[in-house]
mmCIF file of C-alpha atoms in Angstrom:
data_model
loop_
_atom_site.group_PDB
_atom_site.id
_atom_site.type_symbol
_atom_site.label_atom_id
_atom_site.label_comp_id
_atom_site.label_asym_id
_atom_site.label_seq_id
_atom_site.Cartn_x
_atom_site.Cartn_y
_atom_site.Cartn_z
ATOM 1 C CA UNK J 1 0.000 0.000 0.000
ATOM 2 C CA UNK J 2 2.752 2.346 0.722
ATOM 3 C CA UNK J 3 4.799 1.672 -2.330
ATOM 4 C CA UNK J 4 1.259 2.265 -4.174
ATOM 5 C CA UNK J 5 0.537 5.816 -2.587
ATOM 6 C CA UNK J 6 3.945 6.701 -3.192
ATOM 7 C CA UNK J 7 4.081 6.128 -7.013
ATOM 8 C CA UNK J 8 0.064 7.974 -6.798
ATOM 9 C CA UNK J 9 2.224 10.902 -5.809
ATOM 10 C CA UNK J 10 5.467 10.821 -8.309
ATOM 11 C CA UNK J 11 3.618 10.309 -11.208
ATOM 12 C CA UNK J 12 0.324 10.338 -13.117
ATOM 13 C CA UNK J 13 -0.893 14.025 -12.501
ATOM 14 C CA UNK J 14 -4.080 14.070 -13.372
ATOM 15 C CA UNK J 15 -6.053 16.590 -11.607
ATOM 16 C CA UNK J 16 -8.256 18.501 -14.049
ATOM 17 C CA UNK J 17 -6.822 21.943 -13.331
ATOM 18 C CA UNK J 18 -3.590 21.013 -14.287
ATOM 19 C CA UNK J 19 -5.149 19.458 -17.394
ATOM 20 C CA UNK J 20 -6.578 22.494 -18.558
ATOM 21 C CA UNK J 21 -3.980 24.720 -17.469
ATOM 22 C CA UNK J 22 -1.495 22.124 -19.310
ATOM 23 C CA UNK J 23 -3.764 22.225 -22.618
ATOM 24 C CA UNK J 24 -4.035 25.950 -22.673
ATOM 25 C CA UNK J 25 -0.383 26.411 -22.560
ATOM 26 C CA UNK J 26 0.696 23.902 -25.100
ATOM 27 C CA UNK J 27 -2.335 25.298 -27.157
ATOM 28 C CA UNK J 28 -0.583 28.927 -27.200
ATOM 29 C CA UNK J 29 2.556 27.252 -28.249
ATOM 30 C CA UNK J 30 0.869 25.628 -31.092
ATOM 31 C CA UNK J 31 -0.928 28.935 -32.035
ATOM 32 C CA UNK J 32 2.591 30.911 -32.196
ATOM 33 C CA UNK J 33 3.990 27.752 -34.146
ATOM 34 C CA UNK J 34 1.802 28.107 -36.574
ATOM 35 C CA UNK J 35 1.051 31.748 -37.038
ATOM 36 C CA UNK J 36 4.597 31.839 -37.577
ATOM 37 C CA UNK J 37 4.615 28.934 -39.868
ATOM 38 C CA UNK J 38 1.562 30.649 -41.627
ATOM 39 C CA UNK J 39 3.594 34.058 -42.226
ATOM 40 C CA UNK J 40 6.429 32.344 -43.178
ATOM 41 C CA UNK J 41 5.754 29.709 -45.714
ATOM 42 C CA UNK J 42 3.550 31.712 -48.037
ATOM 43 C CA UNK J 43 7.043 34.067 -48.860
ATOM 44 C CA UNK J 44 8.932 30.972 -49.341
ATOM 45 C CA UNK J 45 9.160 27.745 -51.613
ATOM 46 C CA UNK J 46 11.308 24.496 -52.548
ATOM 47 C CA UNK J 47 14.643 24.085 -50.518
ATOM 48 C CA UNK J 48 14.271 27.826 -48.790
ATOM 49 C CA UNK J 49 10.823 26.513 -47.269
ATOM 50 C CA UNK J 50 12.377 23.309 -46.248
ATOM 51 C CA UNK J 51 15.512 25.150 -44.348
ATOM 52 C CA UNK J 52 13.187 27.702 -42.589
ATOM 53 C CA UNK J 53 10.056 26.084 -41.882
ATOM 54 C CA UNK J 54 11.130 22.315 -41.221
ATOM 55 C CA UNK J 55 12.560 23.401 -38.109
ATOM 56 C CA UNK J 56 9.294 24.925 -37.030
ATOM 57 C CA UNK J 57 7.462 21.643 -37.815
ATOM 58 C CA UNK J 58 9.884 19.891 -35.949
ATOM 59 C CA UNK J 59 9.638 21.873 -33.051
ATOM 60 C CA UNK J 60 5.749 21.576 -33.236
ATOM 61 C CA UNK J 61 5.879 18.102 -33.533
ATOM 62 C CA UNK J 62 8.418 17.703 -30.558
ATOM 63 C CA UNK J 63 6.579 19.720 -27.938
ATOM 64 C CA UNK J 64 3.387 18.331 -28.873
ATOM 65 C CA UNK J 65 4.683 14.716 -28.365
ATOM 66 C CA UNK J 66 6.715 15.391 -25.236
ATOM 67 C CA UNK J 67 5.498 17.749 -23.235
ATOM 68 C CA UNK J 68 2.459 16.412 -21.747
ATOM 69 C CA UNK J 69 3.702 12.940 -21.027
ATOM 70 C CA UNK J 70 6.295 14.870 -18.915
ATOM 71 C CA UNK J 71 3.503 17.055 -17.841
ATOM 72 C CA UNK J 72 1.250 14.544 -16.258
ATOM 73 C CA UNK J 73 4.810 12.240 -15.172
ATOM 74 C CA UNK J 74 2.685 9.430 -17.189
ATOM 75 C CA UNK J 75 3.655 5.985 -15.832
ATOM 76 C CA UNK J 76 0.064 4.003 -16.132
ATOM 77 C CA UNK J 77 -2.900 4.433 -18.245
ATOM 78 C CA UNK J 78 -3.601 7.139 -15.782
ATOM 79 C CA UNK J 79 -0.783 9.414 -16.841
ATOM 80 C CA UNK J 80 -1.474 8.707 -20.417
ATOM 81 C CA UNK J 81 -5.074 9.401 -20.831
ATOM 82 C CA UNK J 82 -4.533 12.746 -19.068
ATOM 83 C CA UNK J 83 -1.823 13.478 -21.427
ATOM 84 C CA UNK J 84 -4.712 12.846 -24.229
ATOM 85 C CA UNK J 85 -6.609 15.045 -22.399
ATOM 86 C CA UNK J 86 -3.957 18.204 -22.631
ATOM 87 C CA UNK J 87 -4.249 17.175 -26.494
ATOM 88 C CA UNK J 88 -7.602 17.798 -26.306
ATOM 89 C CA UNK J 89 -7.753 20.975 -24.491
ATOM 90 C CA UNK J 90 -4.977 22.097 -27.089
ATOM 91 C CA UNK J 91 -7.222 21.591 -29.712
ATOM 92 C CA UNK J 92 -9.977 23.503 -28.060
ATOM 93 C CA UNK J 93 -7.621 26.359 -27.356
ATOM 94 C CA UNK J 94 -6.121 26.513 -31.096
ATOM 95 C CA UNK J 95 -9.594 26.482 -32.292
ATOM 96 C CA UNK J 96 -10.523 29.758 -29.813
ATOM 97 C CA UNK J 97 -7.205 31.175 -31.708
ATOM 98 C CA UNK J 98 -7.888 30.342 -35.063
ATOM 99 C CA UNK J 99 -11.414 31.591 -35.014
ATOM 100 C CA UNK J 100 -10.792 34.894 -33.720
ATOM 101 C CA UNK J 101 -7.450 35.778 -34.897
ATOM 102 C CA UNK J 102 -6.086 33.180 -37.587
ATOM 103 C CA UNK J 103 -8.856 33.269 -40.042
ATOM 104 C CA UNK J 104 -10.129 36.514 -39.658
ATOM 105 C CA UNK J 105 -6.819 37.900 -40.297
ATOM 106 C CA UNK J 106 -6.184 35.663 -43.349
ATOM 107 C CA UNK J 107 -3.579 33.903 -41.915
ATOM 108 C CA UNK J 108 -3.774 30.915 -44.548
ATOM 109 C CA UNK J 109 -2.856 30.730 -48.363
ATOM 110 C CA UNK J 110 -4.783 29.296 -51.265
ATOM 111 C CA UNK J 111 -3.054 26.137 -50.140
ATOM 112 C CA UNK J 112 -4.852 25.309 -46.981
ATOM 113 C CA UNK J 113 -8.013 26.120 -48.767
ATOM 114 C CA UNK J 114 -7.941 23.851 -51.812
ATOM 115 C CA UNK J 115 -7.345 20.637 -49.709
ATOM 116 C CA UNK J 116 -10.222 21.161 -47.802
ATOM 117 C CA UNK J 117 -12.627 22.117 -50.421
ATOM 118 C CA UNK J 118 -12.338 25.925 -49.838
ATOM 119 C CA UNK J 119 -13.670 25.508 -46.606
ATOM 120 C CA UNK J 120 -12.627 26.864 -43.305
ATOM 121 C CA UNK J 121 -13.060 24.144 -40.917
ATOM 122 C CA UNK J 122 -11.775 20.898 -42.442
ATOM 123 C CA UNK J 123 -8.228 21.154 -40.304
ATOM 124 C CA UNK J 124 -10.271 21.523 -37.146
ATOM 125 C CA UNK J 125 -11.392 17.853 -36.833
ATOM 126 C CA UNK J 126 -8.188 16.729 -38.342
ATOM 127 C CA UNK J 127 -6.360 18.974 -35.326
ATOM 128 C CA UNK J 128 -8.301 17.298 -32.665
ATOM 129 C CA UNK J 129 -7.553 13.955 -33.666
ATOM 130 C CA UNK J 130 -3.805 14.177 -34.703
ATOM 131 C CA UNK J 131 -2.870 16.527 -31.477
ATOM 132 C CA UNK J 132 -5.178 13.695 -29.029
ATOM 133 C CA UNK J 133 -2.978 11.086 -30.522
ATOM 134 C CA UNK J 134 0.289 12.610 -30.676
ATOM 135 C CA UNK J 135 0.196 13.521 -27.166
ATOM 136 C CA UNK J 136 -1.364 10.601 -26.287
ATOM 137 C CA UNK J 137 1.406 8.085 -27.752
ATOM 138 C CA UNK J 138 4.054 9.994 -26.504
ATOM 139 C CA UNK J 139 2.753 9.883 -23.236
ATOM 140 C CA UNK J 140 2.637 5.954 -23.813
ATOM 141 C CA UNK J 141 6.689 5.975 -24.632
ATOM 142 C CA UNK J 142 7.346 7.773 -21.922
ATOM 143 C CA UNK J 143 5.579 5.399 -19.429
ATOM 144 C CA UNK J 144 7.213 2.888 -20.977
ATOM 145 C CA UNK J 145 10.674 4.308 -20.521
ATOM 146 C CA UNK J 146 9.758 5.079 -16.549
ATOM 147 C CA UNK J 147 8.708 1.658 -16.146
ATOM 148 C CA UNK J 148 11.471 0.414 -17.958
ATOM 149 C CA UNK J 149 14.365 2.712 -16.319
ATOM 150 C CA UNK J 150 12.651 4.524 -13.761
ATOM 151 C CA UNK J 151 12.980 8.060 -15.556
ATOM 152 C CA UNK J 152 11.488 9.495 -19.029
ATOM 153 C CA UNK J 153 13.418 10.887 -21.981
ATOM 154 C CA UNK J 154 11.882 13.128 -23.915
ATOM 155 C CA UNK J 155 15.283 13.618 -26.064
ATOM 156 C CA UNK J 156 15.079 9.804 -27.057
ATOM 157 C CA UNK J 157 11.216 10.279 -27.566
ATOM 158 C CA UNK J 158 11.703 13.018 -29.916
ATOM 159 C CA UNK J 159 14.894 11.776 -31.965
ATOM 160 C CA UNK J 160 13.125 8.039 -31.917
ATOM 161 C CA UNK J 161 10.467 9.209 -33.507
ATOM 162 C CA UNK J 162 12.287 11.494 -36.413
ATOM 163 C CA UNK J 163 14.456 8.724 -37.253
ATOM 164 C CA UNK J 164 11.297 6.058 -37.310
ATOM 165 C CA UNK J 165 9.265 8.800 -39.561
ATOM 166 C CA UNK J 166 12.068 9.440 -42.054
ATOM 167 C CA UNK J 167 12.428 5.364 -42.045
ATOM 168 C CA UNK J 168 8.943 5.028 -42.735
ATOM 169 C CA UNK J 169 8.932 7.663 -45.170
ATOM 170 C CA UNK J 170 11.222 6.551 -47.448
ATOM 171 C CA UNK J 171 10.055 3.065 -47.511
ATOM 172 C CA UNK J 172 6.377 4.355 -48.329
ATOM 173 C CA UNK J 173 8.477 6.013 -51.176
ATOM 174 C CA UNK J 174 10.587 3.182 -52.134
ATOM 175 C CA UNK J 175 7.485 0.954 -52.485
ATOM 176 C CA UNK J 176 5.193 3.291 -54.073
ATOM 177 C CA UNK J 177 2.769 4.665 -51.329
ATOM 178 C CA UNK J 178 0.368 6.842 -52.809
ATOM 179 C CA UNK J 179 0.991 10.320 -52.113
ATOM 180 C CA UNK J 180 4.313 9.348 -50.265
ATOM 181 C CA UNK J 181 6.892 11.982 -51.213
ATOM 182 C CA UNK J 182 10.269 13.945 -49.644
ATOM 183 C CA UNK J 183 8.906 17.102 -48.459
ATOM 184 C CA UNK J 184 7.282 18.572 -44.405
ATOM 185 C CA UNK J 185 3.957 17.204 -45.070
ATOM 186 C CA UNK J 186 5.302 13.401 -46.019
ATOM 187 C CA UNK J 187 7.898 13.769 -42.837
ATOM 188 C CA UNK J 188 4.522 15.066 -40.864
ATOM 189 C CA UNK J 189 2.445 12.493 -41.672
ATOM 190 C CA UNK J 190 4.854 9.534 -41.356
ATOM 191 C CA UNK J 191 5.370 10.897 -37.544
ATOM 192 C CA UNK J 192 1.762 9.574 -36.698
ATOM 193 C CA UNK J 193 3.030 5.684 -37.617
ATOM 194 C CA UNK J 194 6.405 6.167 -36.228
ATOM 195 C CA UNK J 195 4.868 7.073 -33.200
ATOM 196 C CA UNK J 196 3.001 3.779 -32.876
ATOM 197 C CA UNK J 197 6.144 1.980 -33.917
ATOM 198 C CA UNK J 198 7.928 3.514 -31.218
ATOM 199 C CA UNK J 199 5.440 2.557 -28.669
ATOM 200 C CA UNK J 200 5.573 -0.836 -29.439
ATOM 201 C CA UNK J 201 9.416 -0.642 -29.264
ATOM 202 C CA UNK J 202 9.890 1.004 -26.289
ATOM 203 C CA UNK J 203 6.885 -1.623 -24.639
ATOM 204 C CA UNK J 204 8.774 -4.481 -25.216
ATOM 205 C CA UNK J 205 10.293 -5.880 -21.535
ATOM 206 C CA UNK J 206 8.562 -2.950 -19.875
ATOM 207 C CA UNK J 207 7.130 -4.015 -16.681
ATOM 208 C CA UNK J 208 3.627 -3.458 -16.674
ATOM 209 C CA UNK J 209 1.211 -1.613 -13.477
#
């Protein structure tokens, strides 16, 4: 019982205060990302795009993934779903952003517009479920490095899961994937199956609570 109570209070923070407060803040961070993104990429194209705006992305990508697993200390499914749940708030909070600042400014180019129809809204389901799961499955490697070695790593998390994307990626390329091609979106989307992959990995021998 003690050994129980004492691992209640090192990890899984899950009180739904910190939640919000958690979501909100990584929410802002993903606004800025991309309303920097946003001003950015529409002045820029080919290799100058890559070089400015790929480290951007990667940024996104990294404090999405990281930074709520190490937020809520996620060690069970406890931890983890209340990582999902600062996902989730995100979303909420980008979608507060977008509506009152992003659009109404014009923040996005032709480009956003054609793949979803000319419509406004099409990224907003698309940002709930991507952000839920990223933060979600790298919650799940970081419990699984805790309960492997007793302590996270969000560097490993992060560089695990470029490596696995750009691995995935250019097999999807080799083999003829539709749509699979060099370029931020194809290293964007192949993040989302890395992830997974690296979840699996990092399970394997992890002792389970």
């Amino acid at each position: 019982m003690t050994s129980t109570l004492s691992v209640g209070a090192r990890y899984d923070h899950t009180a739904l205060p910190h939640i919000v407060r958690s979501g909100i803040a990584l929410g802002l961070l993903q606004s800025a990302l991309v309303a920097l993104f946003g001003l950015l990429q529409v002045r820029l194209d080919g290799l100058l795009e890559l070089v400015i705006c790929g480290p951007i992305l990667l940024v996104g990508i990294g404090l999405t993934i990281a930074l709520p697993g190490r937020w809520t200390r996620a060690r069970t499914i406890e931890g983890i779903a209340g990582a999902a749940g600062i996902g989730f708030a995100a979303a909420i909070t980008f979608l507060v952003v977008d509506v009152v600042l992003f659009q109404p400014l014009g923040l996005y180019t032709n480009r956003w517009l054609e793949i979803g129809g000319w419509a406004n809204w099409w990224y907003h389901p698309v940002w709930w479920m991507v952000g839920t799961y990223l933060t979600l499955m790298g919650a799940w490697v970081q419990a699984n490095q805790t309960n492997k070695t007793g302590q996270p790593s969000q560097a490993t998390l992060v560089l695990g899961s470029f490596v696995l994307a750009l691995l995935l990626l250019g097999i999807a390329i080799l083999i003829g994937f539709p749509g699979a091609r060099w370029g931020l979106g194809g290293f964007a989307v192949a993040n989302l199956p890395a992830l997974a992959l690296l979840a699996i990995i990092t399970g394997l021998g992890a002792r389970r609570r």
